[in-house]
Amino acid sequence: MVGNGRPRGWVGPALSIAARELGGYYRTASGWIILALFVFLCGVVFALSTLQPGAVASMRDVFAVSGWLLLPVAPAITMRLIAEELRSGTIEPLLAAPVSSTALVLGKFGGAAAFLVTLMTPTVAHAVVLFRISEPAPDVGPILAGYVSLLLVGGLYLAIGTFASTLTNNSTLAFMTTFFAILGLLFAGAGAGFVPEVVAEPLRAVAVGPRIGDFSRGVIDTSNVAYFVSGSALFLLLAVCVMEWRRWR
């Protein structure tokens, strides 16, 4: 133990918190409803757009729908992460415990990210079916790029949601804050055409849409990867700062 009573590392506590959060999604009806709806809607799109005679052997439509589904799903996953702890008062023992704010935030985010991965895992069956029934076999590149895109985009959305959840004890407000923040990133590029160039350039830089478009073409650009990773890190850092403020105020 160090002098302030906190553990030397944050990895162990973060993993424990992440495991608890992941289990929590499966102990509530909302977690199963989100999982069922996500898998069902992706399956319907796959059946109607891909499993048709003469259809292109591609999962592009599935990835496109999955990306849009993340718009409501990510806020739904993260809205209770810390806001519910603040509302119920259970955040006080956590802040008083020898667990750093970094471990707390990363653990909460890690549990949400693990749940998001479980949402996407069943869609791998679609790719398997596609390879079994298509002749010639589909190109692997766009499929891999699609999954990388979903993971990176989902990670950014969850990081925004984690930050929003630290700001309020109202889960609904955290949901709405995350939802509109994501909408802002999605449509920032479209809004660039209606503002002066000095403002338009930053809007184009933060716009998510064009970067997702690159992945849909099977292109994994390192600059796009850096954008999503650094954006996620920024919002998680902001969440840590808010929790530190709550700890010491």
mmCIF file of C-alpha atoms in Angstrom:
data_model
loop_
_atom_site.group_PDB
_atom_site.id
_atom_site.type_symbol
_atom_site.label_atom_id
_atom_site.label_comp_id
_atom_site.label_asym_id
_atom_site.label_seq_id
_atom_site.Cartn_x
_atom_site.Cartn_y
_atom_site.Cartn_z
ATOM 1 C CA MET A 1 0.000 0.000 0.000
ATOM 2 C CA VAL A 2 1.142 3.551 -0.643
ATOM 3 C CA GLY A 3 0.947 6.383 1.834
ATOM 4 C CA ASN A 4 -2.552 7.577 0.927
ATOM 5 C CA GLY A 5 -4.029 4.128 1.416
ATOM 6 C CA ARG A 6 -4.667 3.380 -2.250
ATOM 7 C CA PRO A 7 -3.331 0.255 -3.934
ATOM 8 C CA ARG A 8 -0.161 0.471 -5.962
ATOM 9 C CA GLY A 9 -1.881 -0.519 -9.195
ATOM 10 C CA TRP A 10 -5.241 0.117 -10.758
ATOM 11 C CA VAL A 11 -5.447 -2.890 -13.059
ATOM 12 C CA GLY A 12 -6.722 -5.381 -10.480
ATOM 13 C CA PRO A 13 -9.432 -3.108 -9.056
ATOM 14 C CA ALA A 14 -10.458 -2.035 -12.565
ATOM 15 C CA LEU A 15 -10.892 -5.653 -13.649
ATOM 16 C CA SER A 16 -12.963 -6.422 -10.548
ATOM 17 C CA ILE A 17 -15.231 -3.440 -11.199
ATOM 18 C CA ALA A 18 -15.517 -4.369 -14.888
ATOM 19 C CA ALA A 19 -16.520 -7.948 -14.018
ATOM 20 C CA ARG A 20 -19.152 -6.666 -11.589
ATOM 21 C CA GLU A 21 -20.542 -4.245 -14.165
ATOM 22 C CA LEU A 22 -20.665 -6.900 -16.889
ATOM 23 C CA GLY A 23 -22.529 -9.265 -14.593
ATOM 24 C CA GLY A 24 -24.930 -6.467 -13.713
ATOM 25 C CA TYR A 25 -26.140 -6.196 -17.300
ATOM 26 C CA TYR A 26 -27.239 -9.839 -17.195
ATOM 27 C CA ARG A 27 -28.970 -9.466 -13.845
ATOM 28 C CA THR A 28 -31.405 -6.886 -15.212
ATOM 29 C CA ALA A 29 -34.126 -7.174 -17.829
ATOM 30 C CA SER A 30 -32.827 -4.112 -19.677
ATOM 31 C CA GLY A 31 -29.543 -5.831 -20.480
ATOM 32 C CA TRP A 32 -31.274 -8.828 -22.023
ATOM 33 C CA ILE A 33 -33.704 -6.602 -23.921
ATOM 34 C CA ILE A 34 -30.853 -4.577 -25.439
ATOM 35 C CA LEU A 35 -29.036 -7.781 -26.388
ATOM 36 C CA ALA A 36 -32.124 -9.396 -27.908
ATOM 37 C CA LEU A 37 -33.154 -6.339 -29.919
ATOM 38 C CA PHE A 38 -29.653 -5.736 -31.254
ATOM 39 C CA VAL A 39 -29.196 -9.344 -32.382
ATOM 40 C CA PHE A 40 -32.734 -9.531 -33.790
ATOM 41 C CA LEU A 41 -32.474 -6.346 -35.851
ATOM 42 C CA CYS A 42 -29.045 -7.286 -37.215
ATOM 43 C CA GLY A 43 -30.401 -10.722 -38.137
ATOM 44 C CA VAL A 44 -33.394 -9.223 -39.938
ATOM 45 C CA VAL A 45 -31.166 -6.915 -41.963
ATOM 46 C CA PHE A 46 -28.835 -9.792 -42.822
ATOM 47 C CA ALA A 47 -31.734 -11.979 -43.949
ATOM 48 C CA LEU A 48 -33.473 -9.302 -46.003
ATOM 49 C CA SER A 49 -30.483 -7.602 -47.609
ATOM 50 C CA THR A 50 -27.811 -10.294 -47.903
ATOM 51 C CA LEU A 51 -29.536 -13.688 -47.994
ATOM 52 C CA GLN A 52 -31.289 -12.872 -51.236
ATOM 53 C CA PRO A 53 -30.675 -14.364 -54.697
ATOM 54 C CA GLY A 54 -28.196 -12.230 -56.568
ATOM 55 C CA ALA A 55 -27.324 -10.085 -53.535
ATOM 56 C CA VAL A 56 -23.714 -9.001 -53.086
ATOM 57 C CA ALA A 57 -21.821 -11.197 -50.604
ATOM 58 C CA SER A 58 -21.160 -8.401 -48.166
ATOM 59 C CA MET A 59 -21.996 -7.492 -44.590
ATOM 60 C CA ARG A 60 -21.980 -3.768 -45.328
ATOM 61 C CA ASP A 61 -25.704 -3.385 -44.591
ATOM 62 C CA VAL A 62 -25.357 -5.224 -41.284
ATOM 63 C CA PHE A 63 -22.472 -2.987 -40.244
ATOM 64 C CA ALA A 64 -24.360 0.132 -41.330
ATOM 65 C CA VAL A 65 -27.414 -0.793 -39.261
ATOM 66 C CA SER A 66 -25.230 -1.832 -36.321
ATOM 67 C CA GLY A 67 -23.513 1.551 -36.423
ATOM 68 C CA TRP A 68 -26.836 3.381 -36.265
ATOM 69 C CA LEU A 69 -28.090 1.064 -33.521
ATOM 70 C CA LEU A 70 -25.138 2.182 -31.412
ATOM 71 C CA LEU A 71 -26.694 5.653 -31.310
ATOM 72 C CA PRO A 72 -29.359 4.598 -28.765
ATOM 73 C CA VAL A 73 -27.601 1.472 -27.481
ATOM 74 C CA ALA A 74 -24.397 3.145 -26.234
ATOM 75 C CA PRO A 75 -26.251 5.730 -24.078
ATOM 76 C CA ALA A 76 -28.535 2.969 -22.773
ATOM 77 C CA ILE A 77 -25.505 0.917 -21.722
ATOM 78 C CA THR A 78 -23.664 3.779 -19.997
ATOM 79 C CA MET A 79 -26.409 5.959 -18.530
ATOM 80 C CA ARG A 80 -26.482 4.107 -15.194
ATOM 81 C CA LEU A 81 -22.744 3.431 -14.847
ATOM 82 C CA ILE A 82 -22.007 6.189 -12.347
ATOM 83 C CA ALA A 83 -25.213 8.246 -12.353
ATOM 84 C CA GLU A 84 -27.053 5.449 -10.542
ATOM 85 C CA GLU A 85 -24.254 5.205 -7.978
ATOM 86 C CA LEU A 86 -24.569 8.957 -7.396
ATOM 87 C CA ARG A 87 -28.363 8.751 -7.093
ATOM 88 C CA SER A 88 -28.390 5.846 -4.655
ATOM 89 C CA GLY A 89 -25.456 7.078 -2.578
ATOM 90 C CA THR A 90 -23.384 3.943 -3.187
ATOM 91 C CA ILE A 91 -20.703 6.118 -4.768
ATOM 92 C CA GLU A 92 -19.576 7.269 -1.305
ATOM 93 C CA PRO A 93 -18.131 3.882 -0.246
ATOM 94 C CA LEU A 94 -16.432 3.601 -3.631
ATOM 95 C CA LEU A 95 -14.828 7.016 -3.299
ATOM 96 C CA ALA A 96 -13.764 6.257 0.276
ATOM 97 C CA ALA A 97 -12.351 2.834 -0.651
ATOM 98 C CA PRO A 98 -8.691 2.367 -1.638
ATOM 99 C CA VAL A 99 -9.642 2.424 -5.321
ATOM 100 C CA SER A 100 -8.319 5.159 -7.562
ATOM 101 C CA SER A 101 -10.578 7.235 -9.783
ATOM 102 C CA THR A 102 -8.722 5.789 -12.770
ATOM 103 C CA ALA A 103 -9.571 2.231 -11.711
ATOM 104 C CA LEU A 104 -13.182 3.209 -11.059
ATOM 105 C CA VAL A 105 -13.705 4.894 -14.449
ATOM 106 C CA LEU A 106 -11.808 2.291 -16.467
ATOM 107 C CA GLY A 107 -13.575 -0.526 -14.646
ATOM 108 C CA LYS A 108 -16.993 0.957 -15.394
ATOM 109 C CA PHE A 109 -16.008 1.588 -19.007
ATOM 110 C CA GLY A 110 -14.471 -1.879 -19.314
ATOM 111 C CA GLY A 111 -17.677 -3.563 -18.154
ATOM 112 C CA ALA A 112 -19.713 -1.558 -20.665
ATOM 113 C CA ALA A 113 -17.228 -2.338 -23.447
ATOM 114 C CA ALA A 114 -17.320 -6.050 -22.623
ATOM 115 C CA PHE A 115 -21.111 -6.000 -22.832
ATOM 116 C CA LEU A 116 -20.913 -4.249 -26.210
ATOM 117 C CA VAL A 117 -18.604 -6.997 -27.467
ATOM 118 C CA THR A 118 -21.157 -9.611 -26.387
ATOM 119 C CA LEU A 119 -23.765 -7.746 -28.444
ATOM 120 C CA MET A 120 -21.600 -7.964 -31.533
ATOM 121 C CA THR A 121 -20.408 -11.537 -31.086
ATOM 122 C CA PRO A 122 -23.574 -13.234 -32.452
ATOM 123 C CA THR A 123 -23.160 -11.324 -35.724
ATOM 124 C CA VAL A 124 -20.024 -13.387 -36.383
ATOM 125 C CA ALA A 125 -22.456 -16.181 -37.285
ATOM 126 C CA HIS A 126 -23.613 -14.026 -40.194
ATOM 127 C CA ALA A 127 -20.089 -13.884 -41.560
ATOM 128 C CA VAL A 128 -19.732 -17.660 -41.183
ATOM 129 C CA VAL A 129 -22.973 -18.220 -43.092
ATOM 130 C CA LEU A 130 -21.850 -15.802 -45.779
ATOM 131 C CA PHE A 131 -18.601 -17.700 -46.320
ATOM 132 C CA ARG A 132 -20.439 -21.031 -46.426
ATOM 133 C CA ILE A 133 -23.053 -20.096 -49.019
ATOM 134 C CA SER A 134 -21.282 -17.529 -51.213
ATOM 135 C CA GLU A 135 -19.444 -18.397 -54.388
ATOM 136 C CA PRO A 136 -16.953 -16.845 -54.751
ATOM 137 C CA ALA A 137 -16.198 -16.237 -51.089
ATOM 138 C CA PRO A 138 -16.609 -12.644 -49.896
ATOM 139 C CA ASP A 139 -13.614 -10.378 -49.413
ATOM 140 C CA VAL A 140 -12.293 -10.689 -45.858
ATOM 141 C CA GLY A 141 -10.927 -7.133 -45.742
ATOM 142 C CA PRO A 142 -14.231 -5.211 -45.577
ATOM 143 C CA ILE A 143 -15.607 -7.645 -42.988
ATOM 144 C CA LEU A 144 -12.614 -7.224 -40.703
ATOM 145 C CA ALA A 145 -12.665 -3.467 -41.241
ATOM 146 C CA GLY A 146 -16.367 -3.442 -40.373
ATOM 147 C CA TYR A 147 -15.786 -5.126 -37.031
ATOM 148 C CA VAL A 148 -12.823 -2.857 -36.275
ATOM 149 C CA SER A 149 -15.044 0.119 -37.088
ATOM 150 C CA LEU A 150 -17.830 -1.051 -34.772
ATOM 151 C CA LEU A 151 -15.407 -1.627 -31.906
ATOM 152 C CA LEU A 152 -13.714 1.759 -32.324
ATOM 153 C CA VAL A 153 -16.946 3.695 -32.814
ATOM 154 C CA GLY A 154 -18.599 1.841 -29.946
ATOM 155 C CA GLY A 155 -15.614 2.534 -27.702
ATOM 156 C CA LEU A 156 -15.827 6.265 -28.416
ATOM 157 C CA TYR A 157 -19.575 6.347 -27.791
ATOM 158 C CA LEU A 158 -19.170 4.426 -24.520
ATOM 159 C CA ALA A 159 -16.398 6.780 -23.387
ATOM 160 C CA ILE A 160 -18.685 9.754 -24.044
ATOM 161 C CA GLY A 161 -21.433 7.999 -22.108
ATOM 162 C CA THR A 162 -19.127 7.216 -19.194
ATOM 163 C CA PHE A 163 -18.141 10.874 -18.975
ATOM 164 C CA ALA A 164 -21.772 12.005 -19.163
ATOM 165 C CA SER A 165 -22.683 9.564 -16.390
ATOM 166 C CA THR A 166 -20.149 11.196 -14.041
ATOM 167 C CA LEU A 167 -21.786 14.604 -14.469
ATOM 168 C CA THR A 168 -25.247 13.848 -13.059
ATOM 169 C CA ASN A 169 -27.176 11.549 -10.755
ATOM 170 C CA ASN A 170 -30.031 11.415 -13.279
ATOM 171 C CA SER A 171 -29.730 8.420 -15.613
ATOM 172 C CA THR A 172 -32.198 9.889 -18.120
ATOM 173 C CA LEU A 173 -30.202 13.114 -18.321
ATOM 174 C CA ALA A 174 -27.008 11.090 -18.806
ATOM 175 C CA PHE A 175 -28.724 9.194 -21.642
ATOM 176 C CA MET A 176 -29.854 12.377 -23.377
ATOM 177 C CA THR A 177 -26.476 14.078 -22.959
ATOM 178 C CA THR A 178 -24.710 11.116 -24.535
ATOM 179 C CA PHE A 179 -27.301 10.764 -27.298
ATOM 180 C CA PHE A 180 -27.041 14.383 -28.435
ATOM 181 C CA ALA A 181 -23.245 14.434 -28.094
ATOM 182 C CA ILE A 182 -23.051 11.436 -30.444
ATOM 183 C CA LEU A 183 -25.529 13.079 -32.817
ATOM 184 C CA GLY A 184 -23.320 16.150 -32.840
ATOM 185 C CA LEU A 185 -20.288 14.109 -33.867
ATOM 186 C CA LEU A 186 -22.261 12.250 -36.540
ATOM 187 C CA PHE A 187 -23.610 15.390 -38.188
ATOM 188 C CA ALA A 188 -20.714 17.769 -37.533
ATOM 189 C CA GLY A 189 -19.514 17.378 -41.116
ATOM 190 C CA ALA A 190 -22.947 18.236 -42.530
ATOM 191 C CA GLY A 191 -23.118 21.362 -40.409
ATOM 192 C CA ALA A 192 -19.753 22.552 -41.706
ATOM 193 C CA GLY A 193 -21.399 23.805 -44.877
ATOM 194 C CA PHE A 194 -23.482 26.365 -42.963
ATOM 195 C CA VAL A 195 -20.825 28.073 -40.859
ATOM 196 C CA PRO A 196 -17.734 30.216 -41.563
ATOM 197 C CA GLU A 197 -14.659 28.315 -42.707
ATOM 198 C CA VAL A 198 -12.828 29.047 -39.460
ATOM 199 C CA VAL A 199 -15.493 26.980 -37.671
ATOM 200 C CA ALA A 200 -16.127 24.522 -40.507
ATOM 201 C CA GLU A 201 -12.611 23.106 -40.464
ATOM 202 C CA PRO A 202 -12.746 21.934 -36.828
ATOM 203 C CA LEU A 203 -16.220 20.500 -37.459
ATOM 204 C CA ARG A 204 -14.916 18.417 -40.353
ATOM 205 C CA ALA A 205 -11.997 17.264 -38.193
ATOM 206 C CA VAL A 206 -14.231 15.881 -35.441
ATOM 207 C CA ALA A 207 -16.938 14.456 -37.734
ATOM 208 C CA VAL A 208 -17.391 10.700 -37.292
ATOM 209 C CA GLY A 209 -19.315 9.995 -40.517
ATOM 210 C CA PRO A 210 -16.489 10.244 -43.075
ATOM 211 C CA ARG A 211 -14.232 8.073 -40.918
ATOM 212 C CA ILE A 212 -16.877 5.360 -40.681
ATOM 213 C CA GLY A 213 -17.220 5.571 -44.478
ATOM 214 C CA ASP A 214 -13.537 4.705 -44.892
ATOM 215 C CA PHE A 215 -13.973 1.551 -42.810
ATOM 216 C CA SER A 216 -17.044 0.524 -44.835
ATOM 217 C CA ARG A 217 -14.842 0.455 -47.937
ATOM 218 C CA GLY A 218 -12.438 -1.915 -46.198
ATOM 219 C CA VAL A 219 -9.831 0.775 -45.509
ATOM 220 C CA ILE A 220 -8.270 0.776 -42.031
ATOM 221 C CA ASP A 221 -6.547 4.175 -41.943
ATOM 222 C CA THR A 222 -4.232 4.684 -38.982
ATOM 223 C CA SER A 223 -5.351 8.306 -38.706
ATOM 224 C CA ASN A 224 -8.934 7.136 -38.220
ATOM 225 C CA VAL A 225 -7.847 4.575 -35.632
ATOM 226 C CA ALA A 226 -5.903 7.311 -33.817
ATOM 227 C CA TYR A 227 -8.972 9.572 -33.902
ATOM 228 C CA PHE A 228 -11.222 7.032 -32.177
ATOM 229 C CA VAL A 229 -8.597 5.872 -29.673
ATOM 230 C CA SER A 230 -7.526 9.404 -28.711
ATOM 231 C CA GLY A 231 -11.146 10.576 -28.557
ATOM 232 C CA SER A 232 -12.058 7.705 -26.236
ATOM 233 C CA ALA A 233 -8.997 8.413 -24.078
ATOM 234 C CA LEU A 234 -9.927 12.111 -23.859
ATOM 235 C CA PHE A 235 -13.453 11.456 -22.585
ATOM 236 C CA LEU A 236 -12.224 8.825 -20.129
ATOM 237 C CA LEU A 237 -9.626 11.295 -18.844
ATOM 238 C CA LEU A 238 -12.362 13.888 -18.375
ATOM 239 C CA ALA A 239 -14.409 11.295 -16.470
ATOM 240 C CA VAL A 240 -11.435 10.575 -14.199
ATOM 241 C CA CYS A 241 -11.030 14.299 -13.543
ATOM 242 C CA VAL A 242 -14.701 14.622 -12.573
ATOM 243 C CA MET A 243 -14.437 11.664 -10.200
ATOM 244 C CA GLU A 244 -11.294 13.128 -8.629
ATOM 245 C CA TRP A 245 -13.189 16.375 -8.104
ATOM 246 C CA ARG A 246 -16.038 14.459 -6.468
ATOM 247 C CA ARG A 247 -13.566 12.592 -4.265
ATOM 248 C CA TRP A 248 -11.827 15.681 -2.891
ATOM 249 C CA ARG A 249 -14.541 18.350 -2.892
#
